[in-house]
Coordinates of C-alpha atoms in Angstrom, one line a residue:
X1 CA -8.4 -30.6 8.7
X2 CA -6.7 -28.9 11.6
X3 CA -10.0 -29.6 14.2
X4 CA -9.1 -33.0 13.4
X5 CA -5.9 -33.2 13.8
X6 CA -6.3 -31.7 17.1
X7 CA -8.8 -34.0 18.4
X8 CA -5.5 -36.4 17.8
X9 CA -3.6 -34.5 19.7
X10 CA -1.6 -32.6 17.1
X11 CA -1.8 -29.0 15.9
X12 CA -0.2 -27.2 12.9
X13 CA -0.1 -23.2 11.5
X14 CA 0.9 -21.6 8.6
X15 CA 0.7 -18.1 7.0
X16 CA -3.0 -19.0 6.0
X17 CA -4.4 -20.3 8.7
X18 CA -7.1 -18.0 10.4
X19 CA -6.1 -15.5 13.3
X20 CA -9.0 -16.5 15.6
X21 CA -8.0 -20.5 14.7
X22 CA -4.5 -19.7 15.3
X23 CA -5.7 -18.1 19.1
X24 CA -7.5 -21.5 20.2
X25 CA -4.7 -23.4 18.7
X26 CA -2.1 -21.0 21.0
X27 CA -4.6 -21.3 23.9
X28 CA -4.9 -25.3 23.6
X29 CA -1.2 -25.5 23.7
X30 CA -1.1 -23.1 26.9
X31 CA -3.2 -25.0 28.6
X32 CA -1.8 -28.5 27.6
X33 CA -5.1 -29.9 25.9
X34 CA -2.7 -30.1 22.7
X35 CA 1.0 -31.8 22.8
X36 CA 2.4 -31.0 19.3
X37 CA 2.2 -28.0 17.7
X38 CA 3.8 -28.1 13.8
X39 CA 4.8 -24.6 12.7
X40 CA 6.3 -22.9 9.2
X41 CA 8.9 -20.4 10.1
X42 CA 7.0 -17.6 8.8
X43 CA 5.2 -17.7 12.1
X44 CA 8.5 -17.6 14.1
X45 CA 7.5 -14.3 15.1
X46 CA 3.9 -14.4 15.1
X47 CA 3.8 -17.5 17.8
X48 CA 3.8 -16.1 20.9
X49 CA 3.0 -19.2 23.4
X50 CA 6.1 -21.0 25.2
X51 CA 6.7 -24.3 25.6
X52 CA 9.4 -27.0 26.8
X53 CA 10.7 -28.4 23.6
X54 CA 11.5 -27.0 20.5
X55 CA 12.6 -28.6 17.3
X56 CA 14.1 -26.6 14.5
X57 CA 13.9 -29.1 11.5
X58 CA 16.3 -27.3 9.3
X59 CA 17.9 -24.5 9.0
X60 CA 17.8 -23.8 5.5
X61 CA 14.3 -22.0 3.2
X62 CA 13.7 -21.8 -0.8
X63 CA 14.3 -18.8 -2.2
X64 CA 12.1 -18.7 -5.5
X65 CA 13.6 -15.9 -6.9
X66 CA 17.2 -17.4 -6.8
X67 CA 15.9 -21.0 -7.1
X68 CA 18.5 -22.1 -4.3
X69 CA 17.9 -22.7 -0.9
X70 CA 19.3 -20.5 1.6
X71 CA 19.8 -19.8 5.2
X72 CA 17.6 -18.7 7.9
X73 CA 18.2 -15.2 9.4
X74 CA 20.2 -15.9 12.3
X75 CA 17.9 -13.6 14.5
X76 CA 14.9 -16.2 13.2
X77 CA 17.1 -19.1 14.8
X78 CA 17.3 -17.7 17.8
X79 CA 13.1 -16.4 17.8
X80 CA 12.9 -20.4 17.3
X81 CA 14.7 -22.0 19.9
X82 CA 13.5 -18.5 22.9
X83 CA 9.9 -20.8 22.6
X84 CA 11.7 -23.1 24.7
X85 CA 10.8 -21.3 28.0
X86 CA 8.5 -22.2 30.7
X87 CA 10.5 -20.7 33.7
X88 CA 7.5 -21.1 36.2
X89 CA 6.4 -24.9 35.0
X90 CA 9.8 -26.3 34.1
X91 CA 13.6 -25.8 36.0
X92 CA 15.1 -27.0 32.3
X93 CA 14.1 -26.6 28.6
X94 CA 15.0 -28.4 25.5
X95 CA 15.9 -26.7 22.4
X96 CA 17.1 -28.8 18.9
X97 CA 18.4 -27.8 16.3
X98 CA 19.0 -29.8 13.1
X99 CA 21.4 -28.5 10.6
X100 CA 24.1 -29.7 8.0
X101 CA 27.2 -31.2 9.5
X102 CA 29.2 -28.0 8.1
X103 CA 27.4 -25.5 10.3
X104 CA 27.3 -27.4 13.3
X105 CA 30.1 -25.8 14.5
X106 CA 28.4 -22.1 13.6
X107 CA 25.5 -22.9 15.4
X108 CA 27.1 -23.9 18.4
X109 CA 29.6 -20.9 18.3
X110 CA 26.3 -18.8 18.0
X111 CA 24.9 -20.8 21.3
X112 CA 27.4 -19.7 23.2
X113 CA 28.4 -16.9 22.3
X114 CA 26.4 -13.1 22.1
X115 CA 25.1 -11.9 18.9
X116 CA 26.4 -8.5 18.2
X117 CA 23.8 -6.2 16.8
X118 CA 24.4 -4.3 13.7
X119 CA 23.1 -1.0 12.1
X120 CA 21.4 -1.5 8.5
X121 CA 21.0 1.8 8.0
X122 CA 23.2 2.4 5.5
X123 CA 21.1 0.0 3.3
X124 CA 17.9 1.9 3.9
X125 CA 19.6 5.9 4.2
X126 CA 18.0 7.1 0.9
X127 CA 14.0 6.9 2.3
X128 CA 15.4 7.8 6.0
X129 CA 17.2 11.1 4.3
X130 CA 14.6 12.1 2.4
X131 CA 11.6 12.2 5.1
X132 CA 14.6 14.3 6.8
X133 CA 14.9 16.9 3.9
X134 CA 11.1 17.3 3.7
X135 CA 10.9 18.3 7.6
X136 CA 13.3 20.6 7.2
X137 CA 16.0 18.7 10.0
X138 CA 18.6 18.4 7.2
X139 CA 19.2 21.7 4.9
X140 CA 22.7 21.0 3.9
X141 CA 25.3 18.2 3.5
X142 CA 26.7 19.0 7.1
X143 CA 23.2 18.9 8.7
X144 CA 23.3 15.7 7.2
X145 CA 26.5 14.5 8.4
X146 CA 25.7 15.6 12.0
X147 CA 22.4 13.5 11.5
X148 CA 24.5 10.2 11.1
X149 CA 26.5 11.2 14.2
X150 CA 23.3 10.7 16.1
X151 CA 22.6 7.2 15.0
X152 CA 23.2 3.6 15.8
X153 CA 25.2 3.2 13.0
X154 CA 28.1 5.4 13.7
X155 CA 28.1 3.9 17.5
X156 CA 29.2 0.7 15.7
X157 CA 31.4 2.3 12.9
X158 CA 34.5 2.0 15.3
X159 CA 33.2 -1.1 17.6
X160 CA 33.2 -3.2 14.2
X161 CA 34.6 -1.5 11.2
X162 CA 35.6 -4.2 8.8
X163 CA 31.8 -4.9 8.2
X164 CA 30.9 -1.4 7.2
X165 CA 34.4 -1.3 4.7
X166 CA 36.0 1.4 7.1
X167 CA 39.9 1.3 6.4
X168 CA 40.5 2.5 10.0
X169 CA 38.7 4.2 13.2
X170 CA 40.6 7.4 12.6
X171 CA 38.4 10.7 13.3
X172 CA 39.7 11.1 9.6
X173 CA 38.7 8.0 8.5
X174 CA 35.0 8.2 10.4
X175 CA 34.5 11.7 9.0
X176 CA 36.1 10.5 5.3
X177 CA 33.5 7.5 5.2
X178 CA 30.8 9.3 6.5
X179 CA 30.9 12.2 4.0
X180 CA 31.4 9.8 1.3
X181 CA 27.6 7.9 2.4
X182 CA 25.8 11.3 2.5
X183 CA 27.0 12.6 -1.3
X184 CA 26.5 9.1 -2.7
X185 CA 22.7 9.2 -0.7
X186 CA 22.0 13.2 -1.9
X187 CA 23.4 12.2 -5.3
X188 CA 21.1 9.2 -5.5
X189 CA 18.0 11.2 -3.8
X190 CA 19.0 14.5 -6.9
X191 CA 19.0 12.0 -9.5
X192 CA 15.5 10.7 -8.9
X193 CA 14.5 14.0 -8.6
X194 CA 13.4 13.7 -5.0
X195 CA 15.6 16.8 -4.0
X196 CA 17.4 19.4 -5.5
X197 CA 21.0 20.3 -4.1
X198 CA 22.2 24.0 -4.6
X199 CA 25.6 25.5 -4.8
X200 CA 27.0 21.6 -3.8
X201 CA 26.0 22.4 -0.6
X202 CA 22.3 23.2 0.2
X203 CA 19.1 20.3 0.1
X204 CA 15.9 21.5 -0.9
X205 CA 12.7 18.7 -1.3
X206 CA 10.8 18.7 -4.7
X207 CA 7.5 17.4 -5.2
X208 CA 8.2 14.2 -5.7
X209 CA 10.2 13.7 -2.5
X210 CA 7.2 15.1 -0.5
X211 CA 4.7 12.8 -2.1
X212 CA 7.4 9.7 -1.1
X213 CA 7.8 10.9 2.5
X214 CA 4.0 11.6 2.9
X215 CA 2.8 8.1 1.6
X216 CA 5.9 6.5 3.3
X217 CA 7.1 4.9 -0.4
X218 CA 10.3 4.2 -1.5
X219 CA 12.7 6.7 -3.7
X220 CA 13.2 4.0 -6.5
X221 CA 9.8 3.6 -6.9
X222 CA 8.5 7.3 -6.7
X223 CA 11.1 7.8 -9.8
X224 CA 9.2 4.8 -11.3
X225 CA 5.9 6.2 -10.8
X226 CA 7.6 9.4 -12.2
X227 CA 9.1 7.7 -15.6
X228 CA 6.5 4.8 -16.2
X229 CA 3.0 7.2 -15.8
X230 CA 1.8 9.2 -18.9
X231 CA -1.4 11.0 -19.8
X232 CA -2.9 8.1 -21.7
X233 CA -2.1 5.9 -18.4
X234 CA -5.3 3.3 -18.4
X235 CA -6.4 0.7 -15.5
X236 CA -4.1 -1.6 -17.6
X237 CA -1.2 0.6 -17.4
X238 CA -1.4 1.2 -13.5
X239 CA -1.4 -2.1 -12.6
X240 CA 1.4 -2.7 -14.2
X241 CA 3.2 0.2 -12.6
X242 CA 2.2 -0.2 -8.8
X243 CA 3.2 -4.1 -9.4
X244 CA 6.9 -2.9 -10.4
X245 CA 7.2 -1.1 -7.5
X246 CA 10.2 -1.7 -4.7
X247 CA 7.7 -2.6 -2.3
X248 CA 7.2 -5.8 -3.7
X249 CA 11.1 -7.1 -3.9
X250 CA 10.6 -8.8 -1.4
X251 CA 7.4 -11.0 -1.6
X252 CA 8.4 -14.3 -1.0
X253 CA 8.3 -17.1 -4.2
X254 CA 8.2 -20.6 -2.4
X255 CA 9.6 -24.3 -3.7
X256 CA 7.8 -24.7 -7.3
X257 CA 5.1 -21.9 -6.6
X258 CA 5.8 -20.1 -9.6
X259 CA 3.6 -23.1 -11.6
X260 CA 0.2 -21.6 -9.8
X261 CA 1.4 -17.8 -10.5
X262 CA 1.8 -19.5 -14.3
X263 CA -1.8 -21.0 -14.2
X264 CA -3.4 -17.7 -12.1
X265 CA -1.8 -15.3 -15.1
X266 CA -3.7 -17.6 -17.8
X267 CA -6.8 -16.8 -15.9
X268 CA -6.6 -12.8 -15.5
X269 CA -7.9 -10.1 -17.6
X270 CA -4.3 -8.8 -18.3
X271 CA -1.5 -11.0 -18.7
X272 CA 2.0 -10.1 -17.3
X273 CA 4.4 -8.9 -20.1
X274 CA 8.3 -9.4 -20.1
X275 CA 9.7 -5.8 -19.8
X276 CA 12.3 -6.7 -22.8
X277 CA 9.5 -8.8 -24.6
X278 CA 11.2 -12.0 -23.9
X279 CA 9.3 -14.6 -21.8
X280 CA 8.1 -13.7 -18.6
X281 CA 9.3 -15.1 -15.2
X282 CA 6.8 -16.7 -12.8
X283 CA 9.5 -16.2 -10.0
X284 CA 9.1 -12.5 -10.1
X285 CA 7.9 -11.1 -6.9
X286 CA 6.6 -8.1 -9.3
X287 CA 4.3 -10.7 -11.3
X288 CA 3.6 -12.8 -8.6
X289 CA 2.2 -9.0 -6.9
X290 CA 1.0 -8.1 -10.5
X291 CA -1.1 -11.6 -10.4
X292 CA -2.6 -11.7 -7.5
X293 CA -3.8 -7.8 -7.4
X294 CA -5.9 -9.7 -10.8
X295 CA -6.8 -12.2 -9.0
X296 CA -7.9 -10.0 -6.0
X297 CA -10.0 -8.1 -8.1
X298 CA -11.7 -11.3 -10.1
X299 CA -12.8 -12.6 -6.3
X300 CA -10.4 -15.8 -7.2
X301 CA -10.1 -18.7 -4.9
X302 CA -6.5 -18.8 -3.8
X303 CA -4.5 -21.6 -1.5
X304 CA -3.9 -20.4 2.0
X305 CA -0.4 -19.1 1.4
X306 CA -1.5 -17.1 -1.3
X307 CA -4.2 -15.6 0.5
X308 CA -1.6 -14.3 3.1
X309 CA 0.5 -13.0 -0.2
X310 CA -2.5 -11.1 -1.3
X311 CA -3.2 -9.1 1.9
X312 CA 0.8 -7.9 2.1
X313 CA 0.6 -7.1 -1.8
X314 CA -3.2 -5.0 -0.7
X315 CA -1.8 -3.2 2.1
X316 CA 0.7 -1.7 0.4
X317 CA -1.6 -1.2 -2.7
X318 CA -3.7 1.7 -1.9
X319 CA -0.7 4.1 -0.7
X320 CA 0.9 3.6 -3.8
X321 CA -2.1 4.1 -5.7
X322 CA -2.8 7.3 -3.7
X323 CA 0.7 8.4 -4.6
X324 CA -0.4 7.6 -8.1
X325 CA -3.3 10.2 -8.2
X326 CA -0.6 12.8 -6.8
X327 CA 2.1 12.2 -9.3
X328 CA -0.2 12.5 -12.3
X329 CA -1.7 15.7 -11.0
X330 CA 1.5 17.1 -10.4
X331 CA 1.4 16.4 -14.3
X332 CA -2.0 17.9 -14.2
X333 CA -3.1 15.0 -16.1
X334 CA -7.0 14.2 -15.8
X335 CA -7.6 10.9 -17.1
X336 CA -4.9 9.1 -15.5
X337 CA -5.9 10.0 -11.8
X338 CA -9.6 9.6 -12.3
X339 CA -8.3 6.6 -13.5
X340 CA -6.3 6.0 -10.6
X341 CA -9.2 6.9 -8.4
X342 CA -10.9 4.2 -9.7
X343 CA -8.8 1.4 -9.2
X344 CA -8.5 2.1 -5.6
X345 CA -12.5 1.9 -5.0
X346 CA -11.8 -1.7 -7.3
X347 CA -9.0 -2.5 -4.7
X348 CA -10.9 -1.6 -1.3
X349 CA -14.1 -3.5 -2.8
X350 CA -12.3 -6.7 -5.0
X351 CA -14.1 -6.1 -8.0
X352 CA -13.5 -4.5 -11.3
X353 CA -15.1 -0.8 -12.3
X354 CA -16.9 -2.7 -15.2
X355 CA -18.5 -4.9 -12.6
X356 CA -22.2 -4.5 -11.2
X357 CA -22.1 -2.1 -8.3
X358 CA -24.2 -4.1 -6.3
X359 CA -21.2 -6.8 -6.0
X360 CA -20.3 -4.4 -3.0
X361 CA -23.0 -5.7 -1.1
X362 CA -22.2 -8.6 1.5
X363 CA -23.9 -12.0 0.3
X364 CA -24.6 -10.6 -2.9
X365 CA -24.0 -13.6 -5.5
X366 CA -23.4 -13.0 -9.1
X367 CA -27.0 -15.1 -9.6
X368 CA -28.3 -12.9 -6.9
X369 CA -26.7 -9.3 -9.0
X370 CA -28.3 -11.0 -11.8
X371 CA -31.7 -11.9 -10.9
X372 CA -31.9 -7.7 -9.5
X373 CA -30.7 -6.1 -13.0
X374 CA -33.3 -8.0 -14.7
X375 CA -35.8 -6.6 -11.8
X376 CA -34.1 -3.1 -12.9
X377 CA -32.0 -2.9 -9.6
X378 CA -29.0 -1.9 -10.5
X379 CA -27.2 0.4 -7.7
X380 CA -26.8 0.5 -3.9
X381 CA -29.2 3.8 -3.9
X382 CA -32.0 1.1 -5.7
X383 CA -32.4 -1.2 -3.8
X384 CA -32.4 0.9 -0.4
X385 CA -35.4 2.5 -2.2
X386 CA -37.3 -0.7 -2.7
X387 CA -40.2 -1.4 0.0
X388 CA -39.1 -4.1 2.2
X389 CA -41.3 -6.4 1.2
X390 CA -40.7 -6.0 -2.4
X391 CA -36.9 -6.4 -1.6
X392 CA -37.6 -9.1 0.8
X393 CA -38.9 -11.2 -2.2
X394 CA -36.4 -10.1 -4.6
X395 CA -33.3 -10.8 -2.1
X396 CA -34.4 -14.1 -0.6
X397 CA -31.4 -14.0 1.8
X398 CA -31.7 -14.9 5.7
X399 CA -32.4 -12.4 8.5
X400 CA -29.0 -12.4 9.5
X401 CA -27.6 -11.7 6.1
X402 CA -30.1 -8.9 5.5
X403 CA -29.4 -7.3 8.6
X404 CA -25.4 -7.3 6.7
X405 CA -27.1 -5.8 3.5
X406 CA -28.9 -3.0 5.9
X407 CA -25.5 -2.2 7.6
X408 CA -23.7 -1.9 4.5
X409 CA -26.5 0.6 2.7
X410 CA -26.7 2.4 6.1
X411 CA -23.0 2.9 5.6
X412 CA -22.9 3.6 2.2
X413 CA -22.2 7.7 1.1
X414 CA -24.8 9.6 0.4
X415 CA -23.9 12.8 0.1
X416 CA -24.9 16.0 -1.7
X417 CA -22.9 18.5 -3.2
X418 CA -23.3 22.0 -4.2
X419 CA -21.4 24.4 -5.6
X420 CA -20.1 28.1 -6.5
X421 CA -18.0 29.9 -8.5
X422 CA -17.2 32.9 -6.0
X423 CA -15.8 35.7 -8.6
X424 CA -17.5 34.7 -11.9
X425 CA -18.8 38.2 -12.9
X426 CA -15.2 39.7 -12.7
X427 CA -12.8 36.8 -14.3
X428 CA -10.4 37.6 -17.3
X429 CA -7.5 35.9 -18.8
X430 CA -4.7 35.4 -16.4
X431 CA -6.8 35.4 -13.4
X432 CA -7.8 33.1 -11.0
X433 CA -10.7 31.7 -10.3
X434 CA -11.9 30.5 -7.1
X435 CA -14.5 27.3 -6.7
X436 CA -16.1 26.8 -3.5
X437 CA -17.7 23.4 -2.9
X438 CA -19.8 22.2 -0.2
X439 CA -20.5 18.8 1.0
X440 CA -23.6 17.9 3.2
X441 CA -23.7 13.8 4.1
X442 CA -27.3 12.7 4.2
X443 CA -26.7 9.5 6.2
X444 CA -25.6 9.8 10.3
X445 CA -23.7 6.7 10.1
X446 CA -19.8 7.4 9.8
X447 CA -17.4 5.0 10.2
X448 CA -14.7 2.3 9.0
X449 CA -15.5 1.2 4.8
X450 CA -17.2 -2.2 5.1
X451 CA -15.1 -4.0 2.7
X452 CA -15.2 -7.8 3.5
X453 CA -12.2 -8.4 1.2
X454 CA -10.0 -6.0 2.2
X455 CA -7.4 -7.0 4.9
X456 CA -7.1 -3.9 6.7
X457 CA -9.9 -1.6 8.6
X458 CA -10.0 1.7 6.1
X459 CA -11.5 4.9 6.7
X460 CA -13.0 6.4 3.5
X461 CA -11.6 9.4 1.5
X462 CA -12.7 11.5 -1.2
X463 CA -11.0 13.5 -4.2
X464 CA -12.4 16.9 -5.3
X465 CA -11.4 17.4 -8.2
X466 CA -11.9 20.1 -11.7
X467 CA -11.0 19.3 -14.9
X468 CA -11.0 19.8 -18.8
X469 CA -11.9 16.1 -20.3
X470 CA -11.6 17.6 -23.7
X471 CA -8.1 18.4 -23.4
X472 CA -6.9 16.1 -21.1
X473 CA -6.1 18.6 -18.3
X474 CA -6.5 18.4 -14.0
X475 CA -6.5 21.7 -13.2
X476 CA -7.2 21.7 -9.3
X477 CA -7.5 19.0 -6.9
X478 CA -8.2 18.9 -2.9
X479 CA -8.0 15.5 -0.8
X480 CA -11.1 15.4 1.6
X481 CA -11.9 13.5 4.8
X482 CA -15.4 14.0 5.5
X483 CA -17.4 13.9 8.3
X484 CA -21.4 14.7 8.5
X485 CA -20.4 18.5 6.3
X486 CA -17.1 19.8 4.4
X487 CA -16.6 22.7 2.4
X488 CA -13.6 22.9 -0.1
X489 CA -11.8 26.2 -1.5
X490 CA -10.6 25.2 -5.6
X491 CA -8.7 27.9 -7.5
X492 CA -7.0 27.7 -10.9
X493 CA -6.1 30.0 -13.3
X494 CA -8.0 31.3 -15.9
X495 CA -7.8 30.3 -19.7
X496 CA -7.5 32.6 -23.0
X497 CA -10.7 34.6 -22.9
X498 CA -14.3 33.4 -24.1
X499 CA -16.4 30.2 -22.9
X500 CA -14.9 27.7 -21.0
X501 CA -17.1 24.4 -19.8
X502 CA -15.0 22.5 -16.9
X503 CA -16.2 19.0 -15.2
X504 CA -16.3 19.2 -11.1
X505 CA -15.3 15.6 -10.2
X506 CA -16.7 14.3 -6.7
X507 CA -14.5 11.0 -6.4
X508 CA -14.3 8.4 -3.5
X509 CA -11.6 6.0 -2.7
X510 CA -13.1 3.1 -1.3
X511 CA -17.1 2.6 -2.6
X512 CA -17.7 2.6 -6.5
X513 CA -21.6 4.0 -7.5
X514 CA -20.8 7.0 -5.4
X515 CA -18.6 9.7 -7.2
X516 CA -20.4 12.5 -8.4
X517 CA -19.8 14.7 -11.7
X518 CA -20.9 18.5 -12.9
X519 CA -20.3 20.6 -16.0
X520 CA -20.1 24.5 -15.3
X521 CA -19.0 26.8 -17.8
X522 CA -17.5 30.1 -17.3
X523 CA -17.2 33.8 -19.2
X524 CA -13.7 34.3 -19.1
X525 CA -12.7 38.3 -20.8
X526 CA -10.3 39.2 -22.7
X527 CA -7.2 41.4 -21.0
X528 CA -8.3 45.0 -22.5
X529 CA -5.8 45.7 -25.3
X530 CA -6.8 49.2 -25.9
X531 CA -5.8 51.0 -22.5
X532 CA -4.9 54.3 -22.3
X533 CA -0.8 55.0 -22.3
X534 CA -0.9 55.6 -18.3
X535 CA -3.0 52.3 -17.8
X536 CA -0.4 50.0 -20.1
X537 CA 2.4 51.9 -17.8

């Protein structure tokens, strides 16, 4: 549709058309092949060519959430009408602007006069103050006071105070309000148990604040991860939970869209649930984000807009999933994070763990996955073991697309693992014992996962992990990045005394077919009860 258009003359872009066709489309415009160029405002900012004359058609955008149509940003106004500038082509530019007759006179006050810049930061001071805390730069309420004194925001305290509620520009008043942000922020940060604050005075991070600053998440939904996750936590149950989080308030719902989310959720494995069990609303950014991480995974066609949706909703997915795996092992849950582990090798590939592991492979059809599992191919490692003739005749795919099915097996882990338990003659209850693990990677070829679904270039990962499946329990766990060779240090405490069998978990987070899993038991003694008086002492 848009090559012909612009063999009339006429272009158009929007959030799902193609960065390479949105390139020639800039370039054509440059170069005055094309005369009209038709553009959402989502790409206000994304459109970088200039031109002579812009038209802002209206001023106003549907806010699905609210069902109401509100205003533009006025910062997006003005990113609109700066297109209008060709300062070595024209001596003039024309800029319109259509609007309702009410806010013509806003606009034109906006024209011509400056735009004062103002701080936000005390909307966003909770995720800010926490990263703080864990780096050590604030220890105390005062170290967090003089922080504030550093930043934009108390420049324009006393520049504009009526639109941050300041009663008057007073040192009193500055040093009033400013104490008042920081115990209302610590109180906030204590309450979700991201930090701890002792004798009213001192900060200290817990764990949960380090895993939020380390995966860059926000506090709200670290204490979400925190109350919703449990050691019975399935696939089903952690889909549910990363699509609640605050990093999705904000995925846009457009005029009417909440009819395709409606039709999308009747097509998913799991459908989204009302939290109160009344009936659930399709203008949720959390189902919309709930639906199309589904619909990611099922390889669904989507519109172009919801394509764009989907990448946002993935980008964001696999840090909160990663923050998943360190809550519940915080818990020392085991299920839960291997579960975890699981659905970010689903995400990364956009297929589900019950899925045929061969739909990794590029070109691979679900007649082609088929017509192999009859053969008895059934992983990645099989078919780079058949003869190329034999897989020749079984793939019947073009010498371009094999040469995409060669890069992807030449990519694919294969590494081998080995391990000891360093002080197994001399363990006993109470003490620890120490696992050392080595990885050696067969393959030369390290690089970037090759996951054609995935929006974003990823480098791969790997858990290490030891655990109890009987009981339920994670007992230690290392995050690896590895190269050609690794070797991991695992310790843990000792049980009561006698036989103890653990599982040693080798888990990526980007390939499924790969992980790895051993049984080891250990003698563990029984503290001597009978020591001599001077021994007990």
């Amino acid at each position: 549709m848009l090559k012909e258009t612009l063999g009339a003359g006429v272009a158009y872009l929007h959030e799902g058309v193609e960065a390479g066709d949105r390139r020639v489309v800039q370039q054509l415009l440059d170069s005055g092949a094309v005369q009209l160029c038709v553009l959402t405002a989502e790409l206000a900012w994304a459109f970088t060519a200039h031109v002579h004359t812009v038209i802002v058609a209206d001023t106003l955008t549907y806010n699905g959430k609210l069902h109401c149509y509100e205003q533009y940003p006025i910062t997006t106004v003005l990113q609109m009408l700066g297109r209008a500038c060709r300062p070595l082509e024209d001596d003039h530019s024309v800029a319109v602007l259509m609007c309702v007759q009410h806010q013509k006179t806003f606009f034109t006050k906006l024209l011509n006069d400056c735009l004062p810049l103002e701080s936000h930061l005390d909307h966003r001071l909770h995720d800010h103050m926490n990263a703080e805390i864990v780096t050590k730069t604030i220890e105390n309420k005062q170290d967090a006071v003089d922080y504030l004194t550093w930043t934009f925001l108390y420049r324009r305290l006393t520049q504009n105070p009526n639109y941050y509620n300041l009663q008057g520009v007073t040192h009193r008043h500055l040093s009033d309000h400013l104490s008042e942000l920081v115990e209302t922020t610590l109180s906030d940060l204590e309450q979700s148990k991201c930090i701890s604050i002792e004798d009213d005075m001192d900060v200290q991070p817990l764990n949960l604040g380090m895993i939020a600053s380390y995966y860059y998440i926000n506090y709200t939904t670290i204490e979400l991860f925190s109350l919703s996750l449990t050691s019975k936590t399935k696939i089903r149950g952690l889909l549910e939970i990363i699509s609640s989080a605050a990093e999705y308030t904000e995925l846009s719902i457009r005029h009417r869209e909440e009819n395709i989310i409606r039709a999308l959720a009747a097509k998913v494995p799991h459908k989204p649930t009302a939290p109160s069990g009344g009936s659930v609303k399709y203008n949720d950014p959390h189902v919309k984000a709930h639906v199309l991480l589904q619909a990611h995974l099922s390889r669904t066609q989507l519109p172009a807009e919801l394509q764009a949706d989907t990448a946002l909703v993935l980008t964001k997915a696999i840090r909160l999933i990663q923050a998943c795996v360190d809550v519940v092992s915080s818990s020392g849950w085991l299920s839960p994070a291997v579960a975890a582990m699981e659905l970010a090798q689903m995400v990364t590939q956009a297929m589900w763990a019950r899925d045929s592991y061969l739909r990794q492979l590029p070109h691979f059809t679900p007649e082609l996955v088929q017509r192999c599992t009859d053969k008895g191919v059934e992983t990645v490692f099989d078919v780079m073991e058949l003869e190329d003739n034999a897989r020749a005749k079984l793939l019947q795919l073009s010498t371009a697309e094999m040469a995409d099915v060669a890069r992807f097996c030449n990519r694919y882990p294969n590494v081998e693992l080995s391990y000891e338990v360093k002080n197994e003659r001399r363990l006993s209850a109470g003490r620890p014992i120490v696992v050392e693990v080595t990885l050696e990677r067969e393959d030369d070829v390290v690089g970037p996962v090759i996951a054609p679904f995935f929006p974003q270039k990823r480098e791969e990962g790997w858990w290490v992990v030891i655990g109890d499946p009987k009981s339920n329990t994670l007992l230690s766990i290392k995050r690896v990045s590895l190269g050609r060779s690794a070797k991991v240090r695992l310790d843990f405490v000792c049980g009561a005394g006698g036989r103890h069998t653990y599982t040693l978990y080798f888990m990526s987070d980007a390939y499924l077919g790969a992980d790895q899993e051993y049984k080891f038991s250990v003698d563990v003694a029984d503290v001597a009860s009978d020591s001599s008086g001077s021994d007990a002492e």
